[in-house]
PDB file of C-alpha atoms and ligand atoms in Angstrom:
ATOM      1  CA  MET J   1     -21.930  -0.478 -12.740  1.00  0.00           C
ATOM      2  CA  VAL J   2     -22.829   0.494  -9.173  1.00  0.00           C
ATOM      3  CA  GLU J   3     -26.272  -0.330  -7.848  1.00  0.00           C
ATOM      4  CA  PRO J   4     -28.142   2.763  -6.589  1.00  0.00           C
ATOM      5  CA  PHE J   5     -28.242   1.569  -2.979  1.00  0.00           C
ATOM      6  CA  ALA J   6     -24.824  -0.060  -2.846  1.00  0.00           C
ATOM      7  CA  ARG J   7     -22.863   0.938   0.224  1.00  0.00           C
ATOM      8  CA  LEU J   8     -19.391   2.327  -0.262  1.00  0.00           C
ATOM      9  CA  LEU J   9     -18.131  -0.441   2.057  1.00  0.00           C
ATOM     10  CA  ASP J  10     -19.464  -3.177  -0.225  1.00  0.00           C
ATOM     11  CA  VAL J  11     -18.133  -1.593  -3.392  1.00  0.00           C
ATOM     12  CA  LEU J  12     -14.697  -1.262  -1.815  1.00  0.00           C
ATOM     13  CA  ARG J  13     -14.600  -4.823  -0.505  1.00  0.00           C
ATOM     14  CA  ASP J  14     -16.576  -6.782  -3.073  1.00  0.00           C
ATOM     15  CA  ASP J  15     -16.105  -4.900  -6.331  1.00  0.00           C
ATOM     16  CA  LEU J  16     -12.661  -3.379  -5.849  1.00  0.00           C
ATOM     17  CA  ASP J  17     -11.147  -6.128  -3.657  1.00  0.00           C
ATOM     18  CA  LEU J  18      -9.997  -3.565  -1.092  1.00  0.00           C
ATOM     19  CA  THR J  19     -10.657  -5.851   1.837  1.00  0.00           C
ATOM     20  CA  GLY J  20      -8.554  -3.881   4.322  1.00  0.00           C
ATOM     21  CA  THR J  21     -11.718  -1.956   5.152  1.00  0.00           C
ATOM     22  CA  LYS J  22     -13.644  -4.097   7.623  1.00  0.00           C
ATOM     23  CA  GLU J  23     -17.305  -4.521   8.467  1.00  0.00           C
ATOM     24  CA  GLY J  24     -18.093  -4.818  12.144  1.00  0.00           C
ATOM     25  CA  CYS J  25     -21.520  -3.566  13.138  1.00  0.00           C
ATOM     26  CA  GLY J  26     -22.753  -2.369   9.760  1.00  0.00           C
ATOM     27  CA  GLY J  27     -24.601   0.427  11.538  1.00  0.00           C
ATOM     28  CA  GLY J  28     -22.192   3.266  12.219  1.00  0.00           C
ATOM     29  CA  GLU J  29     -21.219   2.181  15.722  1.00  0.00           C
ATOM     30  CA  CYS J  30     -17.799   0.505  15.549  1.00  0.00           C
ATOM     31  CA  GLY J  31     -15.634   2.441  13.091  1.00  0.00           C
ATOM     32  CA  ALA J  32     -14.129  -0.714  11.559  1.00  0.00           C
ATOM     33  CA  CYS J  33     -15.227   0.505   8.124  1.00  0.00           C
ATOM     34  CA  THR J  34     -13.653   3.969   8.423  1.00  0.00           C
ATOM     35  CA  VAL J  35     -12.201   5.490   5.248  1.00  0.00           C
ATOM     36  CA  LEU J  36     -11.236   9.037   4.332  1.00  0.00           C
ATOM     37  CA  LEU J  37     -13.652  10.901   2.092  1.00  0.00           C
ATOM     38  CA  ASP J  38     -12.082  14.125   0.840  1.00  0.00           C
ATOM     39  CA  GLY J  39      -9.818  13.892   3.887  1.00  0.00           C
ATOM     40  CA  GLU J  40     -12.579  13.420   6.470  1.00  0.00           C
ATOM     41  CA  SER J  41     -13.087  10.128   8.246  1.00  0.00           C
ATOM     42  CA  VAL J  42     -16.453   8.512   7.500  1.00  0.00           C
ATOM     43  CA  ASN J  43     -18.083   5.179   8.211  1.00  0.00           C
ATOM     44  CA  SER J  44     -18.252   3.583   4.791  1.00  0.00           C
ATOM     45  CA  CYS J  45     -21.135   1.368   5.908  1.00  0.00           C
ATOM     46  CA  LEU J  46     -23.276   4.516   6.106  1.00  0.00           C
ATOM     47  CA  VAL J  47     -22.241   6.066   2.793  1.00  0.00           C
ATOM     48  CA  LEU J  48     -23.758   5.215  -0.575  1.00  0.00           C
ATOM     49  CA  ALA J  49     -21.180   4.523  -3.228  1.00  0.00           C
ATOM     50  CA  LEU J  50     -22.951   6.962  -5.530  1.00  0.00           C
ATOM     51  CA  GLU J  51     -22.445   9.744  -2.990  1.00  0.00           C
ATOM     52  CA  VAL J  52     -18.678   9.652  -3.439  1.00  0.00           C
ATOM     53  CA  MET J  53     -18.620  10.324  -7.167  1.00  0.00           C
ATOM     54  CA  GLY J  54     -15.952  12.942  -7.874  1.00  0.00           C
ATOM     55  CA  LYS J  55     -14.561  12.707  -4.335  1.00  0.00           C
ATOM     56  CA  SER J  56     -11.303  11.307  -3.055  1.00  0.00           C
ATOM     57  CA  VAL J  57     -11.583   8.047  -1.098  1.00  0.00           C
ATOM     58  CA  VAL J  58      -8.586   6.731   0.843  1.00  0.00           C
ATOM     59  CA  THR J  59      -8.633   3.243   2.326  1.00  0.00           C
ATOM     60  CA  VAL J  60      -5.926   1.607   4.420  1.00  0.00           C
ATOM     61  CA  GLU J  61      -4.434   0.228   1.203  1.00  0.00           C
ATOM     62  CA  GLY J  62      -3.684   3.819   0.177  1.00  0.00           C
ATOM     63  CA  LEU J  63      -1.924   4.890   3.358  1.00  0.00           C
ATOM     64  CA  SER J  64       1.589   3.756   2.492  1.00  0.00           C
ATOM     65  CA  ASN J  65       3.414   4.885  -0.607  1.00  0.00           C
ATOM     66  CA  HIS J  66       4.296   1.224  -1.362  1.00  0.00           C
ATOM     67  CA  LEU J  67       7.944   1.875  -0.504  1.00  0.00           C
ATOM     68  CA  GLU J  68       7.509   2.635   3.146  1.00  0.00           C
ATOM     69  CA  LEU J  69       4.680   2.509   5.620  1.00  0.00           C
ATOM     70  CA  ASP J  70       2.846   5.607   6.722  1.00  0.00           C
ATOM     71  CA  ARG J  71       4.290   6.896  10.016  1.00  0.00           C
ATOM     72  CA  LEU J  72       1.077   5.875  11.768  1.00  0.00           C
ATOM     73  CA  GLN J  73       1.319   2.317  10.465  1.00  0.00           C
ATOM     74  CA  GLN J  74       4.948   2.122  11.588  1.00  0.00           C
ATOM     75  CA  ALA J  75       4.091   3.549  15.010  1.00  0.00           C
ATOM     76  CA  PHE J  76       1.301   0.978  15.481  1.00  0.00           C
ATOM     77  CA  ILE J  77       3.821  -1.781  14.756  1.00  0.00           C
ATOM     78  CA  ASP J  78       6.565  -0.265  16.906  1.00  0.00           C
ATOM     79  CA  GLU J  79       4.257   0.263  19.875  1.00  0.00           C
ATOM     80  CA  GLY J  80       2.473  -3.087  19.648  1.00  0.00           C
ATOM     81  CA  ALA J  81      -0.867  -1.346  19.103  1.00  0.00           C
ATOM     82  CA  ILE J  82      -2.310  -4.262  17.117  1.00  0.00           C
ATOM     83  CA  GLN J  83      -3.693  -7.529  18.413  1.00  0.00           C
ATOM     84  CA  CYS J  84      -6.321  -9.174  16.201  1.00  0.00           C
ATOM     85  CA  GLY J  85      -6.043  -6.233  13.802  1.00  0.00           C
ATOM     86  CA  PHE J  86      -9.731  -5.997  12.964  1.00  0.00           C
ATOM     87  CA  CYS J  87     -10.057  -2.421  14.195  1.00  0.00           C
ATOM     88  CA  THR J  88      -6.640  -1.326  12.935  1.00  0.00           C
ATOM     89  CA  PRO J  89      -7.485  -0.036   9.435  1.00  0.00           C
ATOM     90  CA  GLY J  90     -10.284   2.122  10.807  1.00  0.00           C
ATOM     91  CA  MET J  91      -8.120   3.326  13.702  1.00  0.00           C
ATOM     92  CA  LEU J  92      -5.351   4.303  11.307  1.00  0.00           C
ATOM     93  CA  LEU J  93      -7.668   6.312   9.093  1.00  0.00           C
ATOM     94  CA  SER J  94      -9.346   8.104  11.989  1.00  0.00           C
ATOM     95  CA  ALA J  95      -5.888   8.915  13.338  1.00  0.00           C
ATOM     96  CA  LYS J  96      -4.825  10.133   9.897  1.00  0.00           C
ATOM     97  CA  ALA J  97      -7.789  12.508   9.754  1.00  0.00           C
ATOM     98  CA  LEU J  98      -7.043  13.713  13.290  1.00  0.00           C
ATOM     99  CA  LEU J  99      -3.391  14.459  12.496  1.00  0.00           C
ATOM    100  CA  ALA J 100      -4.423  16.327   9.366  1.00  0.00           C
ATOM    101  CA  ARG J 101      -6.561  18.595  11.572  1.00  0.00           C
ATOM    102  CA  GLN J 102      -4.175  18.851  14.507  1.00  0.00           C
ATOM    103  CA  LYS J 103      -0.426  18.492  14.256  1.00  0.00           C
ATOM    104  CA  ALA J 104       0.153  17.775  17.931  1.00  0.00           C
ATOM    105  CA  PRO J 105      -3.028  16.547  19.631  1.00  0.00           C
ATOM    106  CA  THR J 106      -3.027  15.929  23.372  1.00  0.00           C
ATOM    107  CA  VAL J 107      -3.717  12.471  24.737  1.00  0.00           C
ATOM    108  CA  GLN J 108      -7.303  13.508  25.414  1.00  0.00           C
ATOM    109  CA  GLU J 109      -7.679  14.856  21.883  1.00  0.00           C
ATOM    110  CA  ILE J 110      -6.349  11.563  20.512  1.00  0.00           C
ATOM    111  CA  ARG J 111      -8.842   9.660  22.649  1.00  0.00           C
ATOM    112  CA  ASP J 112     -11.638  11.947  21.437  1.00  0.00           C
ATOM    113  CA  GLY J 113     -10.481  11.660  17.818  1.00  0.00           C
ATOM    114  CA  LEU J 114     -10.603   7.861  18.018  1.00  0.00           C
ATOM    115  CA  SER J 115     -13.780   7.664  20.073  1.00  0.00           C
ATOM    116  CA  GLY J 116     -15.800   6.371  17.119  1.00  0.00           C
ATOM    117  CA  ASN J 117     -13.476   3.386  16.693  1.00  0.00           C
ATOM    118  CA  LEU J 118     -13.978   0.402  18.965  1.00  0.00           C
ATOM    119  CA  CYS J 119     -11.225  -2.046  19.841  1.00  0.00           C
ATOM    120  CA  ARG J 120     -12.004  -5.266  21.669  1.00  0.00           C
ATOM    121  CA  CYS J 121      -8.409  -6.316  22.265  1.00  0.00           C
ATOM    122  CA  THR J 122      -5.884  -3.655  23.175  1.00  0.00           C
ATOM    123  CA  GLY J 123      -7.487  -1.544  25.886  1.00  0.00           C
ATOM    124  CA  TYR J 124      -6.629   1.483  23.676  1.00  0.00           C
ATOM    125  CA  GLU J 125      -3.512   2.493  25.649  1.00  0.00           C
ATOM    126  CA  ARG J 126      -0.968   1.373  23.072  1.00  0.00           C
ATOM    127  CA  ILE J 127      -3.037   2.818  20.249  1.00  0.00           C
ATOM    128  CA  VAL J 128      -2.993   6.239  21.904  1.00  0.00           C
ATOM    129  CA  VAL J 129       0.753   5.948  22.532  1.00  0.00           C
ATOM    130  CA  ALA J 130       1.305   4.969  18.885  1.00  0.00           C
ATOM    131  CA  VAL J 131      -0.591   8.013  17.619  1.00  0.00           C
ATOM    132  CA  SER J 132       1.368  10.271  20.008  1.00  0.00           C
ATOM    133  CA  LYS J 133       4.651   8.794  18.786  1.00  0.00           C
ATOM    134  CA  ALA J 134       3.626   9.286  15.162  1.00  0.00           C
ATOM    135  CA  CYS J 135       3.004  12.997  15.873  1.00  0.00           C
ATOM    136  CA  ALA J 136       6.339  13.310  17.620  1.00  0.00           C
ATOM    137  CA  LYS J 137       8.113  11.877  14.560  1.00  0.00           C
ATOM    138  CA  ASP J 138       6.591  14.532  12.389  1.00  0.00           C
ATOM    139  CA  ASN J 139       7.359  17.483  14.655  1.00  0.00           C
TER     140      ASN J 139
HETATM  141  S1  LIG A   1     -19.163  -1.421  10.184  1.00  0.00           S
HETATM  142 FE1  LIG A   1     -19.386   0.672   9.819  1.00  0.00          FE
HETATM  143  S2  LIG A   1     -19.396   1.582  11.775  1.00  0.00           S
HETATM  144 FE2  LIG A   1     -19.331  -0.555  12.178  1.00  0.00          FE
HETATM  145  S1  LIG A   2      -6.848  -5.166  17.836  1.00  0.00           S
HETATM  146 FE1  LIG A   2      -8.557  -6.526  17.928  1.00  0.00          FE
HETATM  147  S2  LIG A   2     -10.273  -5.183  17.857  1.00  0.00           S
HETATM  148 FE2  LIG A   2      -8.572  -3.861  18.028  1.00  0.00          FE
END
């Protein structure tokens, strides 16, 4: 039973134990809570759980096929694009949505596509390189 004003973020983390989705600001500013909703990246702290009825929700737990990592996950590891890891699930899902829209984004397009996701550790450079490498693998 979902409370009428329950946030998608809370239902994912507290009810479904999908704790890969993180809460940073809780106000739509940091992107740590990013998930895919029908393929589009959204801040799950700003979405009511009831709003997603009948829609597809993908969290970081759903990115790999459980046999191998998604190419973005592997690229983040290979390129050392993770430090504390708090921003990583949201970064991965924003990057996933970007690559679904654009097969070969430029560096600027990657930066723009990830502009809603804050990272306090990496300086972004390795994250951008990782997303570029993931595109290259696919092309
Ligand atoms: S926790 Fe949702 S945008 Fe920061
Ligand atoms: S790796 Fe720490 S916030 Fe991005």
